[in-house]
Amino acid sequence: MFSRRAFGILLCALVLGIPAELGSQSPVPFEATAGTSIPNSGESVASAHLVSGRLPQGGINVEPSARPWQYLGANPDGWFCPSAATCSGGADPIARINHELDEAAILHVANVRLEIPWFLVEPQRGVYDWSRVDTIFSAAQARGVQIQPILVYTPAWDGAYDAFPPAGDFQAFVAAFMARHGGQISAVEMWNEPDGGQSLASNDPASYVKDILIPGYTAVHSSSHPGVKVIEGGSINDAGGNPAWL
């Protein structure tokens, strides 16, 4: 039987056209390093790579890392939940990350779209806690899954979580992120749903471009990984309203 979270990943994969092998009893062709196990055995995988000739296909979202209007700190259902004591159902957050990345690898997912909450990574100006980010990127790399990061949410020392940040401060954060993990990504997304919703205080395209998109682009293309693509924040308009909004 699938968990609700596993079923959600499977459903996304089916919509995207990814082979639905999560529940198959036949082995999925993997090449594993010594000491690892095949995903369909139900055990975790330390490192596995597809050798079947099937290329990774669509991407998926994981549970949002934060919902500051609803929770203080990290989302208890997300990958940044700090400990079992604060996670929904007492779940071990590291085991959750590993399990869901195992499922993503089985589904041949090309990338996993994940919020990197600025306010959690840089809780004080210039003071960074990369521990969870490093854990996630290491686990994804071991499975051959690429993270597509979304840099989002203003830290309290710079204003409300949904405030437009000072351009220089956001640029510095993006530069720090690129120095740390720029070599492990092909694209980075600047904020989430900037055209509405709850991640920014107002629907203000000019401020988004000035305070977030341009500083983020500048930081990426000034880094040692200038080939990383910069993605405009995903629209809240499921019908594709971003281009008109910009």
Coordinates of C-alpha atoms in Angstrom, one line a residue:
M1 CA 0.0 0.0 0.0
F2 CA 1.1 3.5 -0.7
S3 CA 1.4 6.3 1.9
R4 CA -0.5 9.4 1.1
R5 CA 2.8 11.2 0.3
A6 CA 3.9 8.3 -1.9
F7 CA 0.6 8.3 -3.8
G8 CA 1.0 12.1 -4.3
I9 CA 4.4 11.6 -6.0
L10 CA 3.0 8.7 -8.1
L11 CA 0.1 10.8 -9.2
C12 CA 2.4 13.7 -10.2
A13 CA 4.5 11.3 -12.1
L14 CA 1.6 9.8 -14.0
V15 CA 0.3 13.2 -15.0
L16 CA 3.8 14.1 -16.3
G17 CA 4.0 10.8 -18.2
I18 CA 6.7 9.2 -16.0
P19 CA 6.6 5.4 -15.9
A20 CA 4.4 4.3 -13.0
E21 CA 6.8 1.7 -11.5
L22 CA 6.5 2.7 -7.9
G23 CA 4.2 -0.1 -7.1
S24 CA 5.6 -2.7 -9.5
Q25 CA 6.9 -5.9 -8.1
S26 CA 9.3 -6.4 -10.9
P27 CA 12.8 -5.0 -10.3
V28 CA 13.6 -1.6 -11.7
P29 CA 17.0 -1.7 -13.5
F30 CA 19.5 0.1 -11.3
E31 CA 23.2 0.0 -10.9
A32 CA 24.0 0.3 -7.2
T33 CA 27.3 0.7 -5.4
A34 CA 28.5 -1.9 -3.0
G35 CA 26.4 -2.2 0.1
T36 CA 23.3 -0.7 -1.4
S37 CA 20.0 -2.3 -2.1
I38 CA 17.4 -2.3 -4.9
P39 CA 14.6 0.3 -4.3
N40 CA 11.8 -2.3 -4.8
S41 CA 13.1 -4.3 -1.8
G42 CA 11.6 -1.6 0.5
E43 CA 15.1 -0.6 1.8
S44 CA 16.7 2.7 1.5
V45 CA 19.2 3.3 -1.3
A46 CA 22.6 4.9 -0.6
S47 CA 23.5 5.4 -4.3
A48 CA 21.8 4.1 -7.4
H49 CA 21.9 5.1 -11.1
L50 CA 19.7 4.1 -13.9
V51 CA 21.3 1.8 -16.5
S52 CA 18.1 0.8 -18.3
G53 CA 18.6 3.5 -21.0
R54 CA 15.5 5.4 -19.8
L55 CA 16.3 9.0 -19.4
P56 CA 14.9 11.0 -16.5
Q57 CA 11.7 12.6 -17.5
G58 CA 9.4 15.3 -15.8
G59 CA 10.0 17.1 -12.6
I60 CA 8.0 17.1 -9.4
N61 CA 7.3 19.3 -6.4
V62 CA 7.8 18.1 -2.9
E63 CA 5.9 19.4 0.1
P64 CA 6.5 23.2 0.6
S65 CA 9.4 23.8 3.0
A66 CA 7.7 26.6 4.8
R67 CA 4.3 28.3 5.1
P68 CA 5.1 31.2 7.4
W69 CA 1.5 32.5 7.4
Q70 CA 0.5 29.1 8.9
Y71 CA 3.4 27.8 10.9
L72 CA 6.2 29.3 13.0
G73 CA 9.4 28.0 11.4
A74 CA 9.5 25.1 9.0
N75 CA 6.5 23.3 7.6
P76 CA 6.0 20.2 9.8
D77 CA 5.3 18.1 6.7
G78 CA 8.3 19.4 4.7
W79 CA 11.9 18.6 4.3
F80 CA 13.1 21.4 6.6
C81 CA 11.2 20.2 9.6
P82 CA 14.0 20.1 12.2
S83 CA 13.3 17.0 14.3
A84 CA 10.8 14.2 14.9
A85 CA 9.5 16.2 17.9
T86 CA 8.3 19.0 15.6
C87 CA 7.4 16.9 12.4
S88 CA 3.9 15.7 11.7
G89 CA 3.2 12.3 13.2
G90 CA 6.6 12.3 14.9
A91 CA 8.3 11.5 11.5
D92 CA 12.1 11.4 11.3
P93 CA 12.7 14.3 8.8
I94 CA 15.9 12.7 7.4
A95 CA 14.2 9.4 6.8
R96 CA 11.4 11.3 5.1
I97 CA 13.8 13.0 2.8
N98 CA 15.6 9.7 1.9
H99 CA 12.3 7.8 1.4
E100 CA 10.8 10.4 -0.9
L101 CA 14.1 10.7 -2.9
D102 CA 14.1 7.0 -3.3
E103 CA 10.6 7.2 -4.8
A104 CA 11.7 10.0 -7.1
A105 CA 14.6 7.9 -8.3
I106 CA 12.4 4.9 -8.9
L107 CA 10.1 7.2 -11.0
H108 CA 13.1 8.4 -13.1
V109 CA 12.3 12.0 -12.0
A110 CA 14.5 14.6 -13.8
N111 CA 14.4 17.1 -11.0
V112 CA 12.8 17.9 -7.7
R113 CA 11.5 21.4 -7.1
L114 CA 12.2 22.4 -3.6
E115 CA 11.8 25.6 -1.6
I116 CA 15.0 26.8 0.1
P117 CA 13.7 29.1 2.9
W118 CA 16.0 32.1 3.2
F119 CA 14.8 32.9 6.7
L120 CA 15.7 29.4 7.9
V121 CA 19.1 29.3 6.2
E122 CA 20.2 32.8 7.2
P123 CA 18.5 33.4 10.5
Q124 CA 20.9 36.2 11.3
R125 CA 22.5 38.5 8.8
G126 CA 25.6 36.8 7.5
V127 CA 25.2 33.8 9.7
Y128 CA 24.2 30.7 7.7
D129 CA 22.9 27.2 8.7
W130 CA 23.4 25.0 5.6
S131 CA 23.0 21.7 7.5
R132 CA 19.7 20.7 6.1
V133 CA 20.4 22.1 2.6
D134 CA 23.7 20.1 2.6
T135 CA 21.9 16.9 3.7
I136 CA 19.2 17.2 1.0
F137 CA 21.7 17.9 -1.8
S138 CA 23.9 15.1 -0.7
A139 CA 21.0 12.6 -0.6
A140 CA 19.7 13.8 -4.0
Q141 CA 23.2 13.5 -5.6
A142 CA 23.6 10.0 -4.3
R143 CA 20.4 9.0 -6.1
G144 CA 21.2 10.8 -9.3
V145 CA 18.3 13.2 -8.7
Q146 CA 18.8 16.9 -9.3
I147 CA 17.3 19.6 -7.0
Q148 CA 15.6 22.6 -8.6
P149 CA 15.8 25.1 -5.8
I150 CA 13.4 28.0 -5.1
L151 CA 15.0 30.7 -3.1
V152 CA 12.1 32.3 -1.1
Y153 CA 10.9 34.1 2.1
T154 CA 12.6 37.2 3.6
P155 CA 14.3 36.7 7.0
A156 CA 13.0 38.5 10.0
W157 CA 16.1 40.7 10.3
D158 CA 15.2 42.1 6.9
G159 CA 11.5 42.5 7.3
A160 CA 8.4 40.4 7.2
Y161 CA 8.6 37.0 5.5
D162 CA 6.6 38.4 2.5
A163 CA 8.4 41.7 2.3
F164 CA 10.3 42.7 -0.8
P165 CA 13.9 42.3 0.4
P166 CA 16.5 44.9 -0.1
A167 CA 18.1 44.0 -3.4
G168 CA 21.6 43.8 -2.0
D169 CA 20.7 41.5 0.8
F170 CA 18.9 39.0 -1.6
Q171 CA 21.8 39.2 -4.0
A172 CA 24.2 38.3 -1.2
F173 CA 22.1 35.3 -0.2
V174 CA 21.9 34.0 -3.8
A175 CA 25.6 34.5 -4.1
A176 CA 26.2 32.4 -0.9
F177 CA 23.9 29.7 -2.1
M178 CA 25.6 29.5 -5.5
A179 CA 29.0 29.3 -3.8
R180 CA 27.7 26.4 -1.8
H181 CA 25.6 24.4 -4.2
G182 CA 25.8 26.1 -7.6
G183 CA 27.8 23.2 -9.0
Q184 CA 25.0 20.8 -8.3
I185 CA 22.1 22.5 -10.1
S186 CA 21.2 23.5 -13.7
A187 CA 18.6 26.1 -12.7
V188 CA 17.5 28.2 -9.8
E189 CA 14.1 29.8 -9.3
M190 CA 13.8 33.3 -7.8
W191 CA 10.9 33.2 -5.3
N192 CA 7.6 31.4 -5.6
E193 CA 4.3 32.7 -6.8
P194 CA 5.4 36.4 -6.9
D195 CA 2.3 37.4 -8.8
G196 CA -0.1 36.7 -5.9
G197 CA -0.7 34.3 -3.1
Q198 CA 1.1 34.7 0.2
S199 CA 4.8 34.7 -0.5
L200 CA 4.9 38.5 -1.2
A201 CA 2.9 41.2 0.4
S202 CA 1.7 42.6 -2.9
N203 CA 1.4 41.8 -6.6
D204 CA 4.0 44.3 -7.7
P205 CA 5.9 43.2 -10.9
A206 CA 8.3 46.2 -10.9
S207 CA 9.4 45.5 -7.3
Y208 CA 9.8 41.8 -8.0
V209 CA 12.1 42.5 -10.9
K210 CA 14.0 45.2 -9.1
D211 CA 14.4 43.5 -5.7
I212 CA 14.5 39.8 -6.5
L213 CA 14.8 38.8 -10.2
I214 CA 17.6 41.2 -11.2
P215 CA 19.7 40.8 -8.0
G216 CA 19.3 37.0 -8.2
Y217 CA 20.3 36.9 -11.9
T218 CA 23.3 39.1 -11.1
A219 CA 24.4 36.8 -8.3
V220 CA 24.1 33.7 -10.4
H221 CA 26.0 35.1 -13.4
S222 CA 28.7 36.6 -11.2
S223 CA 29.3 33.3 -9.5
S224 CA 31.7 30.5 -10.6
H225 CA 28.7 28.7 -12.2
P226 CA 27.3 31.4 -14.6
G227 CA 25.7 28.8 -16.8
V228 CA 23.0 28.0 -14.3
K229 CA 19.7 29.2 -15.6
V230 CA 17.6 31.7 -13.7
I231 CA 13.9 31.0 -13.5
E232 CA 11.2 33.5 -12.9
G233 CA 9.2 32.6 -9.8
G234 CA 6.4 30.1 -10.6
S235 CA 3.0 31.7 -11.1
I236 CA 0.1 31.3 -8.8
N237 CA -2.0 31.4 -11.9
D238 CA -2.3 27.8 -13.1
A239 CA -3.5 29.0 -16.5
G240 CA 0.0 30.5 -17.1
G241 CA -0.4 34.1 -16.2
N242 CA 3.3 34.8 -15.5
P243 CA 4.2 36.2 -18.9
A244 CA 1.3 38.7 -19.0
W245 CA 2.1 39.6 -15.4
L246 CA 5.7 40.4 -16.3

